[in-house]
Amino acid sequence: MAAVRRPTGWWPDESARRASGPPPTAALPPFRRCEPLLARWGRGSAGRLTDGGRLLVAGNGGSAAEAQHLTAELVGKLRDDRRPLSAIALRRDVGVDRDRQRLRLPGGLARQVRAHGRPDDVLLLLSTSGGSGNLLTAARAGREAGLRCWAFTGPAPNPLAEACHEVLAVDSPDTQVVQELHLVSSHLLCEYVEQAMGDQPAPAAPAAGPVRAGVEVVLDGGTVRPVQA
């Protein structure tokens, strides 16, 4: 069997890897200490969402994709079927941006937070850098509207961590490691939400009534007469 050749000038040797910083696995031990925080967030989210509240999630770039992933798990399901939960991934909206520019309105994401958020709802902001201006503006809007503001970020301290009530900060200088552990955090958060909900089956579909076809006219006295269209 022929030996595998490493491409010259592309594959870093061990000394180059050591010089570039800590290995990706270095972020795992401190990340494990975030488990109680995620468990508490999961219980809190379950209580709010099952009581008619809402979770708003936002990020930029890859974090925006992770925001959509997280909300899809809550509206849908992570494991067993259960009642759907209200979770919205905020994203750049062409219509909102157009009106914002035309009317000189501030902050697209912040405006969506004010539109969809209610007091005691949860706003979760994802940022690997912790310095995204539109997320900082959204955090301020959320706090002003009475939302509970949480963040997934990279190493703390950072501006977004300071702007939110609580933060899960991944201690790694590697953006890809931060994003990967944000995804793990999203799945764990959903897992804790479903555990806190217990055995709450999905609501049964309403019973099907008689099928009505064509056009119907209600006459005096409440009599319904079908009319062929």
Coordinates of C-alpha atoms in Angstrom, one line a residue:
M1 CA 0.0 0.0 0.0
A2 CA 1.4 3.4 -1.0
A3 CA 2.1 5.9 1.8
V4 CA 0.0 9.0 1.9
R5 CA 1.9 12.0 1.0
R6 CA 1.2 15.3 2.7
P7 CA 0.9 18.2 0.2
T8 CA 4.0 20.3 0.5
G9 CA 3.4 23.8 1.8
W10 CA -0.2 23.1 2.8
W11 CA -0.3 20.6 5.7
P12 CA 1.1 22.2 8.8
D13 CA 3.6 20.2 10.8
E14 CA 3.3 19.7 14.6
S15 CA 5.7 22.6 15.4
A16 CA 3.7 25.0 13.2
R17 CA 0.4 23.8 14.9
R18 CA 1.9 24.4 18.4
A19 CA 3.1 27.9 17.3
S20 CA -0.3 28.9 16.0
G21 CA -2.0 28.5 19.4
P22 CA -3.8 25.9 21.6
P23 CA -5.3 22.8 20.0
P24 CA -9.0 22.8 19.3
T25 CA -9.6 20.3 22.1
A26 CA -8.3 22.9 24.7
A27 CA -11.8 24.5 24.6
L28 CA -13.6 21.4 25.8
P29 CA -12.7 21.3 29.6
P30 CA -13.9 24.8 30.3
F31 CA -17.0 24.2 28.0
R32 CA -18.0 21.3 30.2
R33 CA -18.4 23.7 33.0
C34 CA -21.3 25.4 31.1
E35 CA -23.6 22.5 31.6
P36 CA -25.4 23.9 34.7
L37 CA -26.0 27.2 32.9
L38 CA -27.5 25.4 29.9
A39 CA -29.6 23.3 32.2
R40 CA -30.9 26.4 33.9
W41 CA -31.6 28.2 30.6
G42 CA -33.4 25.1 29.4
R43 CA -35.7 25.0 32.4
G44 CA -36.4 28.7 32.2
S45 CA -37.1 28.6 28.5
A46 CA -39.4 25.6 28.9
G47 CA -41.4 27.5 31.5
R48 CA -41.7 30.6 29.4
L49 CA -42.4 28.9 26.1
T50 CA -45.1 26.6 27.5
D51 CA -46.7 29.6 29.1
G52 CA -47.2 31.3 25.8
G53 CA -43.8 33.1 25.6
R54 CA -41.4 33.3 22.7
L55 CA -37.7 32.8 22.0
L56 CA -36.0 35.1 19.6
V57 CA -32.6 34.1 18.2
A58 CA -30.3 36.1 16.0
G59 CA -26.7 36.0 14.6
N60 CA -24.7 37.0 11.6
G61 CA -23.2 34.7 8.8
G62 CA -22.7 31.2 10.2
S63 CA -24.3 32.2 13.5
A64 CA -27.4 33.2 11.6
A65 CA -27.6 29.7 10.2
E66 CA -27.2 28.3 13.7
A67 CA -30.0 30.5 14.9
Q68 CA -32.3 29.0 12.3
H69 CA -31.2 25.5 13.3
L70 CA -32.0 26.1 16.9
T71 CA -35.4 27.6 16.3
A72 CA -36.3 24.7 13.9
E73 CA -35.5 22.2 16.7
L74 CA -38.0 24.1 19.0
V75 CA -40.8 24.6 16.5
G76 CA -40.3 21.0 15.4
K77 CA -38.7 18.6 17.8
L78 CA -35.3 17.3 18.9
R79 CA -36.3 13.8 19.9
D80 CA -39.9 12.7 20.6
D81 CA -43.0 14.5 19.3
R82 CA -44.3 17.2 21.6
R83 CA -46.2 20.5 21.4
P84 CA -44.5 23.1 19.1
L85 CA -42.9 26.0 20.8
S86 CA -42.7 29.6 19.6
A87 CA -39.2 30.3 18.4
I88 CA -38.2 32.8 15.7
A89 CA -34.9 33.3 14.0
L90 CA -34.5 37.0 13.3
R91 CA -32.6 37.7 10.0
R92 CA -32.0 40.4 7.6
D93 CA -35.3 41.3 6.0
V94 CA -35.4 43.0 2.6
G95 CA -38.7 44.8 3.4
V96 CA -37.6 45.9 6.8
D97 CA -34.2 47.2 5.4
R98 CA -36.0 49.1 2.6
D99 CA -38.3 50.8 5.0
R100 CA -35.6 51.4 7.5
Q101 CA -33.4 53.2 4.9
R102 CA -36.4 55.1 3.4
L103 CA -37.7 56.3 6.8
R104 CA -34.2 56.6 8.4
L105 CA -35.1 54.1 11.1
P106 CA -32.4 52.6 13.3
G107 CA -31.3 48.9 13.5
G108 CA -33.0 46.2 11.5
L109 CA -32.6 43.4 14.0
A110 CA -33.4 45.8 16.9
R111 CA -36.6 46.7 15.2
Q112 CA -37.6 43.1 14.8
V113 CA -36.9 42.5 18.5
R114 CA -39.2 45.4 19.3
A115 CA -41.9 44.0 16.9
H116 CA -41.8 40.4 18.1
G117 CA -40.6 40.5 21.7
R118 CA -42.8 40.8 24.7
P119 CA -41.8 41.3 28.4
D120 CA -40.3 38.2 29.9
D121 CA -39.6 36.6 26.4
V122 CA -36.1 35.4 25.8
L123 CA -33.6 36.9 23.3
L124 CA -30.6 34.7 22.4
L125 CA -27.8 36.4 20.4
L126 CA -25.0 34.4 18.8
S127 CA -21.6 35.9 17.9
T128 CA -18.2 34.3 17.7
S129 CA -16.5 37.7 18.2
G130 CA -18.9 39.2 20.7
G131 CA -18.6 42.6 19.0
S132 CA -21.2 42.7 16.2
G133 CA -22.8 46.1 16.2
N134 CA -26.2 45.0 15.1
L135 CA -26.4 42.4 17.8
L136 CA -25.3 44.9 20.4
T137 CA -28.2 47.2 19.3
A138 CA -30.6 44.3 19.4
A139 CA -29.5 43.4 23.0
R140 CA -30.1 47.0 24.1
A141 CA -33.5 47.0 22.4
G142 CA -34.4 43.7 24.1
R143 CA -33.5 44.9 27.5
E144 CA -35.5 48.1 27.0
A145 CA -38.5 46.0 26.0
G146 CA -38.2 43.8 29.1
L147 CA -36.8 40.6 27.4
R148 CA -34.3 38.3 29.1
C149 CA -31.1 38.6 27.0
W150 CA -28.7 35.8 26.7
A151 CA -25.6 35.3 24.4
F152 CA -23.4 32.6 22.9
T153 CA -20.0 34.2 22.2
G154 CA -16.3 33.6 21.9
P155 CA -13.9 34.4 24.7
A156 CA -15.1 36.9 27.3
P157 CA -15.0 39.6 28.2
N158 CA -16.5 41.1 25.1
P159 CA -19.1 43.8 24.4
L160 CA -22.0 41.5 23.7
A161 CA -21.4 39.6 27.0
E162 CA -21.5 42.8 28.9
A163 CA -24.7 43.9 27.0
C164 CA -26.7 40.7 27.9
H165 CA -27.9 39.4 31.3
E166 CA -26.0 36.2 30.9
V167 CA -23.5 34.7 28.5
L168 CA -22.1 31.3 27.5
A169 CA -18.6 32.2 26.3
V170 CA -16.5 29.6 24.5
D171 CA -12.9 30.0 25.5
S172 CA -11.2 29.5 22.2
P173 CA -9.4 31.9 19.7
D174 CA -10.6 29.6 16.9
T175 CA -13.8 30.9 15.2
Q176 CA -14.6 27.4 13.9
V177 CA -14.3 25.9 17.4
V178 CA -16.5 28.6 18.8
Q179 CA -19.2 27.9 16.1
E180 CA -19.0 24.2 16.6
L181 CA -19.5 24.5 20.4
H182 CA -22.3 27.0 19.8
L183 CA -24.0 24.2 17.8
V184 CA -23.5 21.7 20.6
S185 CA -24.8 24.3 23.1
S186 CA -27.9 24.7 20.9
H187 CA -28.6 21.0 21.0
L188 CA -28.1 20.8 24.7
L189 CA -30.4 23.7 25.3
C190 CA -33.1 22.1 23.3
E191 CA -32.5 18.8 25.1
Y192 CA -33.0 20.5 28.5
V193 CA -36.1 22.3 27.2
E194 CA -37.7 19.0 26.3
Q195 CA -36.6 17.3 29.5
A196 CA -38.2 20.2 31.5
M197 CA -41.4 19.8 29.5
G198 CA -41.7 16.2 30.5
D199 CA -44.3 14.1 28.8
Q200 CA -46.3 16.7 27.0
P201 CA -47.5 15.0 23.8
A202 CA -48.3 17.0 20.7
P203 CA -51.9 18.2 20.7
A204 CA -54.3 16.0 18.7
A205 CA -55.5 17.3 15.4
P206 CA -59.0 18.6 15.5
A207 CA -61.7 16.2 14.3
A208 CA -62.6 16.6 10.7
G209 CA -66.1 18.1 10.1
P210 CA -68.2 17.7 7.0
V211 CA -66.6 18.8 3.8
R212 CA -68.2 21.8 2.2
A213 CA -68.0 22.4 -1.5
G214 CA -69.2 25.2 -3.8
V215 CA -70.8 28.4 -2.6
E216 CA -73.3 28.7 0.3
V217 CA -75.7 31.4 1.0
V218 CA -77.2 32.0 4.5
L219 CA -80.9 33.0 4.2
D220 CA -83.2 34.7 6.7
G221 CA -83.8 32.4 9.6
G222 CA -80.3 30.8 9.4
T223 CA -81.2 28.3 6.6
V224 CA -78.1 27.4 4.5
R225 CA -78.7 26.8 0.8
P226 CA -75.8 25.5 -1.4
V227 CA -75.4 27.3 -4.7
Q228 CA -73.5 25.8 -7.6
A229 CA -70.7 28.1 -8.7

